[in-house]
Amino acid sequence: MLNVLKPHHSTLAAGTTLELIDITAEAARMPGFDSHEQVWLGRDSVRGLTAIVAVHTTVLGPALGGTRIWPHASFEAGVTDALRLSRGMTFKSAIAGLPLGGGKAVIIADAKTEKTPQMLEAYAEMLNALEGQYITAEDVGMTLADADFLAARARNVSGTTRGGSGNPSPFTAQGTFLGLKAALGHRTGGDKLSGVRVAVQGLGSVGWSLCEKLHAEGAILTVSDLDTVRTDRAAEKFGAAVVEGNAIIAADVDIFAPCALGGILSADTIPQLKAGIVAGAANNQLATADDGERLVERGILYAPDYVINAGGVINVAAEMADGGYDVATVTPRVARIADTLTAIFRRAEREGRTTDAVAEAMAREIVEAARK
Ligand code: NAD
């Protein structure tokens, strides 16, 4: 646990049971810290809240990122998760050209059994006290209904019914689809999907929509999901071959599209890949930074996850435009993901670096240029 707690004298209402504590100095000693601007702990023992808000950067704009409600094994594990995810949001928004910084929040709780209105009320107070430094949205464990509940009590909540952007997944799927085609184009010189073999891991909101698009353009699909209702439907609708568990990693395909879990590309799994391209929507696909190198050593082209899956944040960010959400501004921005990826692939080859190293360098250059 923390050694030093520094209460923050902020705009908290008199008599509240919420404590807001600046834990930046403590977080600096934890894995995942990357010169984060500020890290906050919101603690309310009466209403059952332990929330960490990590603000990685606000150089390009307020730090936007979802709130993950998850029963982390320890407080440190929760802080590290928030640190890593918020850094990823900085890179994602910078590369997508959005006027947003990177932030992420973690509420340490089981969303099924411990999420209560009282807890969310306390969290709404925390959001208000941060005075616009951080803008939240949905993530694992937080639903649209939760976002609406928070928005009725706090400013700085995006991805709500009222904001108008709705479900981000179709935009994430569209960006992933175009990014996958850009990777194919870079590798083969042509982006026709007819007859191209693609393995999609995870048939959730994004994976299913991606399969629909791939199937419509003639790709041959192999799929996996823990839910056999979904795999059965994919077999029926798309003529997809179904494989169980991690066998999808070793599927004999041209492209592997991870759309389920993070950490799927590791020292264990990379040697098994038969695909020449990895292009999918899952967050945090590389288990470690070394796995980018492992992919290059095997001659596999990797579309960095936070570049290819930025469609959702591009869509949510449109809620903040003057005049409100307009889908017409979203579609061309999502389409630009393909050009951005092509630029990353080319630069990686030119500089003899991994695509994820180049993407990170590009994001940092954008942030540093704005800082000057
Ligand atoms: P989802 O929860 O709707 O779907 C995930 C699917 O993966 C589920 O069907 C689940 O059963 C399946 N799954 C879980 N573990 C699996 C395993 N070991 N093997 C095969 N299937 C497995 O999630 P989603 O919204 O479709 O998001 C998918 C991925 O994309 C996640 O990593 C998410 O963080 C990332 N992402 C999503 C969005 C978005 O807009 N939804 C945006 C950016 C990134």
XYZ file of C-alpha atoms and ligand atoms in Angstrom:
416
model
C 0.000 0.000 0.000
C 0.913 3.647 -0.174
C 3.381 5.146 2.233
C 2.574 8.780 1.680
C -0.877 10.229 1.124
C -1.341 13.863 0.217
C -4.938 15.024 0.543
C -5.916 17.359 -2.264
C -7.655 20.556 -1.235
C -10.092 20.807 -4.058
C -13.656 21.575 -4.860
C -15.116 18.651 -2.949
C -18.403 19.471 -1.262
C -18.307 20.048 2.475
C -19.211 16.933 4.423
C -18.562 14.505 1.580
C -17.154 11.114 2.491
C -14.989 11.132 -0.654
C -11.273 11.705 -0.256
C -9.310 12.853 -3.290
C -5.616 12.158 -2.978
C -2.751 13.045 -5.302
C -0.723 9.823 -5.583
C 1.542 10.913 -8.445
C 4.729 10.520 -6.393
C 3.751 7.023 -5.283
C 2.666 6.005 -8.793
C 6.077 7.120 -10.086
C 7.566 4.106 -8.321
C 5.125 1.641 -9.873
C 5.422 -0.292 -13.156
C 3.861 1.558 -16.082
C 4.763 5.078 -14.944
C 5.830 7.237 -17.891
C 6.175 10.840 -16.639
C 2.416 10.968 -16.061
C 1.215 14.478 -15.291
C -0.953 13.427 -12.394
C -2.436 10.339 -10.785
C -5.391 10.583 -8.433
C -6.895 8.232 -5.901
C -10.563 8.697 -5.084
C -11.461 6.824 -1.927
C -14.800 6.577 -0.192
C -15.100 3.840 2.384
C -18.755 4.699 3.089
C -19.861 4.387 -0.544
C -17.385 1.659 -1.486
C -15.233 3.481 -4.030
C -11.555 2.952 -4.783
C -10.865 4.745 -8.049
C -7.607 5.679 -9.728
C -7.549 8.329 -12.437
C -4.277 8.446 -14.372
C -3.695 11.571 -16.445
C -0.798 10.841 -18.770
C -0.861 14.061 -20.798
C -3.089 17.065 -21.315
C -0.775 18.740 -23.835
C -3.098 18.193 -26.797
C -6.319 18.552 -24.802
C -8.180 17.080 -21.851
C -7.209 13.508 -21.027
C -9.901 11.248 -22.456
C -10.166 7.540 -21.755
C -12.669 5.059 -20.390
C -13.241 3.896 -16.843
C -12.481 0.227 -16.304
C -14.355 -1.438 -13.439
C -12.347 -4.537 -12.599
C -11.427 -6.498 -9.451
C -7.652 -6.061 -9.695
C -5.676 -8.375 -7.447
C -4.053 -5.445 -5.629
C -4.096 -1.674 -5.433
C -0.731 -1.529 -7.227
C -2.085 -3.722 -10.033
C -4.965 -1.258 -10.468
C -2.622 1.741 -10.575
C -0.336 0.014 -13.090
C -3.309 -0.828 -15.294
C -4.447 2.817 -15.241
C -0.902 4.043 -15.948
C -0.431 1.768 -18.971
C -3.881 2.345 -20.396
C -3.668 6.144 -20.056
C -0.314 6.219 -21.852
C -1.890 4.195 -24.660
C -4.700 6.757 -24.880
C -2.168 9.576 -25.361
C -0.653 7.695 -28.285
C -4.018 6.694 -29.737
C -5.501 10.200 -29.736
C -2.285 11.921 -30.852
C -1.872 9.637 -33.869
C -5.559 9.953 -34.739
C -5.064 13.742 -34.851
C -7.537 14.411 -32.036
C -7.332 17.443 -29.738
C -7.194 15.163 -26.714
C -4.700 13.981 -24.164
C -4.459 10.540 -22.632
C -6.173 9.406 -19.465
C -7.775 6.332 -18.031
C -9.548 5.422 -14.828
C -9.801 2.202 -12.920
C -12.389 1.451 -10.267
C -11.210 -1.556 -8.296
C -14.403 -3.587 -7.906
C -16.305 -6.463 -9.433
C -18.729 -4.776 -11.830
C -21.217 -7.630 -11.430
C -21.414 -7.687 -7.639
C -19.912 -4.469 -6.248
C -21.022 -1.706 -8.610
C -23.698 0.333 -6.805
C -25.404 3.674 -7.443
C -23.686 4.990 -4.298
C -20.300 4.001 -5.652
C -21.000 5.716 -8.973
C -22.266 8.826 -7.136
C -18.978 9.052 -5.292
C -17.143 8.577 -8.596
C -19.199 11.358 -10.198
C -18.025 13.658 -7.373
C -14.459 12.672 -8.130
C -14.906 13.493 -11.829
C -16.321 16.913 -10.971
C -13.471 17.640 -8.583
C -10.938 16.988 -11.357
C -12.402 20.020 -13.126
C -12.119 18.873 -16.717
C -8.589 17.474 -16.517
C -10.029 14.030 -17.302
C -12.984 13.004 -19.509
C -14.359 9.525 -19.028
C -16.162 7.054 -21.313
C -17.097 3.368 -21.191
C -14.600 0.565 -20.779
C -14.778 -2.980 -19.435
C -17.365 -3.099 -16.632
C -18.892 0.300 -17.403
C -22.052 0.380 -19.490
C -23.883 3.047 -21.459
C -26.400 3.190 -18.578
C -23.539 3.837 -16.140
C -22.228 6.626 -18.391
C -25.699 8.186 -18.455
C -25.919 7.883 -14.653
C -22.569 9.651 -14.269
C -23.432 12.300 -16.875
C -26.526 13.251 -14.868
C -24.232 14.053 -11.930
C -20.884 15.049 -13.438
C -19.413 17.035 -16.268
C -16.823 15.405 -18.492
C -18.605 12.181 -19.308
C -18.567 11.133 -22.973
C -20.098 8.164 -24.740
C -23.522 8.848 -23.239
C -26.944 8.554 -24.842
C -27.224 12.341 -24.787
C -23.828 12.966 -26.426
C -25.109 11.313 -29.577
C -22.087 9.261 -30.624
C -23.657 5.981 -29.537
C -21.905 2.617 -29.735
C -18.260 3.095 -30.805
C -17.793 -0.504 -31.988
C -18.970 -0.088 -35.609
C -16.429 2.722 -36.048
C -13.695 0.663 -34.443
C -14.578 -2.201 -36.800
C -14.564 0.088 -39.824
C -11.142 1.516 -38.928
C -9.802 -1.979 -38.299
C -11.167 -3.187 -41.636
C -9.559 -0.311 -43.555
C -6.337 -0.713 -41.588
C -6.243 -4.436 -42.347
C -6.631 -3.647 -46.044
C -3.838 -1.065 -45.805
C -1.575 -3.733 -44.286
C -2.494 -6.167 -47.060
C -1.839 -3.455 -49.650
C 1.540 -2.691 -48.141
C 2.544 -6.351 -48.089
C 1.201 -7.494 -51.433
C 0.661 -4.349 -53.477
C -3.070 -5.025 -53.768
C -5.850 -4.709 -51.223
C -8.410 -7.081 -52.736
C -9.717 -9.399 -50.050
C -11.238 -11.980 -52.333
C -9.696 -15.345 -51.435
C -7.526 -13.846 -48.676
C -7.574 -16.048 -45.568
C -8.233 -14.152 -42.332
C -8.418 -15.534 -38.785
C -10.555 -13.458 -36.421
C -10.168 -14.137 -32.700
C -13.219 -12.901 -30.785
C -16.670 -12.387 -32.284
C -17.861 -9.598 -30.003
C -19.062 -6.152 -31.043
C -15.957 -5.383 -33.083
C -14.959 -8.871 -34.256
C -18.413 -9.700 -35.573
C -18.736 -6.454 -37.486
C -15.231 -6.967 -38.907
C -16.223 -10.455 -40.093
C -19.280 -9.023 -41.867
C -17.090 -6.605 -43.802
C -14.420 -9.192 -44.602
C -17.024 -11.711 -45.752
C -18.750 -9.102 -47.930
C -15.465 -8.623 -49.813
C -14.799 -12.329 -50.283
C -12.305 -13.110 -47.522
C -12.137 -16.712 -46.298
C -12.701 -16.692 -42.550
C -11.462 -18.772 -39.658
C -12.904 -17.722 -36.300
C -12.798 -18.475 -32.595
C -14.773 -17.354 -29.582
C -15.460 -18.755 -26.132
C -19.144 -18.458 -26.952
C -20.198 -21.276 -29.281
C -23.438 -19.479 -30.175
C -21.280 -16.847 -31.865
C -18.994 -19.301 -33.634
C -22.000 -21.350 -34.833
C -23.555 -18.186 -36.256
C -20.294 -17.268 -37.989
C -20.088 -20.728 -39.543
C -23.638 -20.362 -40.805
C -23.547 -16.731 -41.986
C -19.990 -16.477 -43.287
C -19.098 -20.095 -43.965
C -16.322 -19.566 -41.438
C -14.133 -22.421 -40.230
C -14.315 -22.595 -36.442
C -11.318 -23.433 -34.285
C -11.216 -23.842 -30.542
C -9.200 -21.886 -28.025
C -5.739 -20.708 -28.917
C -5.572 -22.866 -32.061
C -6.626 -19.678 -33.874
C -3.103 -18.321 -33.364
C -1.599 -21.121 -35.443
C -4.330 -21.086 -38.106
C -3.020 -21.415 -41.663
C -4.091 -17.950 -42.843
C -2.703 -14.785 -44.442
C -3.890 -12.356 -41.758
C -4.485 -12.769 -38.024
C -6.979 -10.279 -36.543
C -6.994 -10.374 -32.723
C -10.323 -8.937 -31.539
C -10.574 -10.456 -28.065
C -7.806 -10.207 -25.518
C -4.713 -8.179 -24.861
C -1.260 -9.770 -24.541
C -1.983 -12.232 -27.334
C 1.357 -11.671 -29.114
C 4.077 -13.136 -26.917
C 7.244 -15.215 -26.893
C 4.971 -18.277 -26.747
C 2.497 -17.388 -29.470
C 4.597 -15.530 -32.067
C 6.547 -18.657 -33.138
C 3.186 -20.364 -33.841
C 1.823 -17.692 -36.200
C 1.471 -18.669 -39.844
C -0.071 -15.335 -40.862
C 2.206 -12.757 -42.478
C 0.128 -9.867 -41.123
C -1.354 -9.130 -37.696
C -4.100 -6.519 -37.908
C -6.894 -6.542 -35.325
C -8.754 -4.381 -32.841
C -7.751 -5.818 -29.455
C -6.012 -3.395 -27.109
C -2.477 -4.071 -25.832
C -1.765 -6.971 -28.195
C 1.972 -7.105 -27.544
C 2.661 -8.881 -24.250
C 5.999 -7.018 -23.940
C 7.866 -4.393 -25.961
C 10.217 -7.163 -27.182
C 7.339 -8.851 -28.996
C 7.389 -6.156 -31.675
C 10.951 -7.292 -32.483
C 9.905 -10.942 -32.402
C 7.278 -10.225 -35.070
C 9.835 -8.455 -37.272
C 12.264 -11.355 -36.883
C 9.574 -13.664 -38.216
C 8.822 -11.270 -41.096
C 5.326 -10.503 -39.816
C 3.829 -7.062 -40.484
C 2.118 -5.723 -37.351
C -0.487 -2.942 -37.423
C -0.030 -1.234 -34.018
C -3.210 -1.766 -32.017
C -3.825 1.777 -30.850
C -3.501 3.061 -34.414
C -5.788 0.540 -36.109
C -8.429 0.524 -33.339
C -8.803 4.314 -32.967
C -12.196 4.449 -34.742
C -14.083 4.321 -31.442
C -12.254 7.211 -29.815
C -12.484 9.227 -33.031
C -16.255 8.741 -32.851
C -16.559 9.673 -29.169
C -14.312 12.723 -29.633
C -16.761 14.049 -32.212
C -19.191 14.688 -29.326
C -16.885 17.459 -28.183
C -16.892 19.366 -31.468
C -18.517 22.788 -31.576
C -22.057 22.224 -32.740
C -22.156 18.699 -31.306
C -21.806 15.234 -32.776
C -21.980 14.881 -36.550
C -21.289 11.451 -38.033
C -20.258 13.081 -41.318
C -17.083 14.337 -39.630
C -16.292 10.890 -38.221
C -16.222 8.739 -41.358
C -13.362 10.546 -43.162
C -11.316 10.660 -39.966
C -11.731 6.926 -39.478
C -10.750 6.372 -43.121
C -7.478 8.195 -42.469
C -6.384 5.315 -40.229
C -5.388 3.466 -43.412
C -3.057 6.272 -44.580
C -1.563 6.640 -41.119
C -0.774 2.936 -40.981
C 0.784 2.985 -44.438
C 3.004 5.880 -43.337
C 4.016 3.891 -40.240
C 4.796 0.740 -42.266
C 6.981 2.732 -44.680
C 8.830 4.612 -41.965
C 9.449 1.385 -40.050
C 11.093 -0.121 -43.129
C 13.095 3.015 -43.861
C 14.392 3.292 -40.318
C 14.768 -0.448 -39.661
C 12.513 -0.208 -36.606
C 9.400 -2.013 -35.486
C 6.022 -0.572 -36.429
C 5.058 -0.140 -32.781
C 8.298 1.742 -32.052
C 7.604 4.019 -35.018
C 3.984 4.588 -33.954
C 5.104 5.521 -30.457
C 7.782 7.846 -31.825
C 5.221 9.524 -34.082
C 2.816 10.019 -31.182
C 5.546 11.455 -28.970
C 6.648 13.806 -31.783
C 3.073 15.115 -32.103
C 2.843 15.722 -28.340
C 6.290 17.339 -28.144
C 5.553 19.616 -31.115
C 2.390 20.822 -29.350
C 4.310 21.380 -26.108
C 6.614 23.939 -27.780
P -16.627 -7.708 -26.719
O -16.579 -7.934 -25.255
O -17.887 -7.280 -27.384
O -16.126 -9.026 -27.482
C -15.029 -9.780 -27.097
C -15.291 -11.193 -27.629
O -14.097 -11.952 -27.443
C -16.408 -11.925 -26.899
O -17.295 -12.513 -27.830
C -15.668 -12.977 -26.075
O -16.427 -14.156 -25.871
C -14.478 -13.229 -26.960
N -13.332 -13.805 -26.267
C -12.867 -13.546 -25.037
N -11.792 -14.299 -24.767
C -11.564 -15.042 -25.881
C -10.589 -16.020 -26.231
N -9.641 -16.398 -25.375
N -10.654 -16.569 -27.464
C -11.626 -16.220 -28.335
N -12.583 -15.302 -28.043
C -12.547 -14.728 -26.838
O -15.439 -6.668 -27.003
P -15.300 -5.679 -28.245
O -15.922 -4.376 -27.904
O -15.664 -6.377 -29.503
O -13.717 -5.422 -28.215
C -12.808 -6.397 -28.689
C -11.381 -5.916 -28.460
O -11.173 -4.678 -29.126
C -11.024 -5.667 -26.988
O -9.669 -5.967 -26.784
C -11.233 -4.169 -26.847
O -10.442 -3.625 -25.803
C -10.753 -3.681 -28.194
N -11.327 -2.382 -28.578
C -12.668 -2.233 -28.703
C -13.186 -0.998 -29.060
C -14.674 -0.788 -29.247
O -15.055 0.232 -29.829
N -15.516 -1.712 -28.802
C -12.318 0.079 -29.308
C -10.945 -0.109 -29.196
C -10.447 -1.356 -28.833
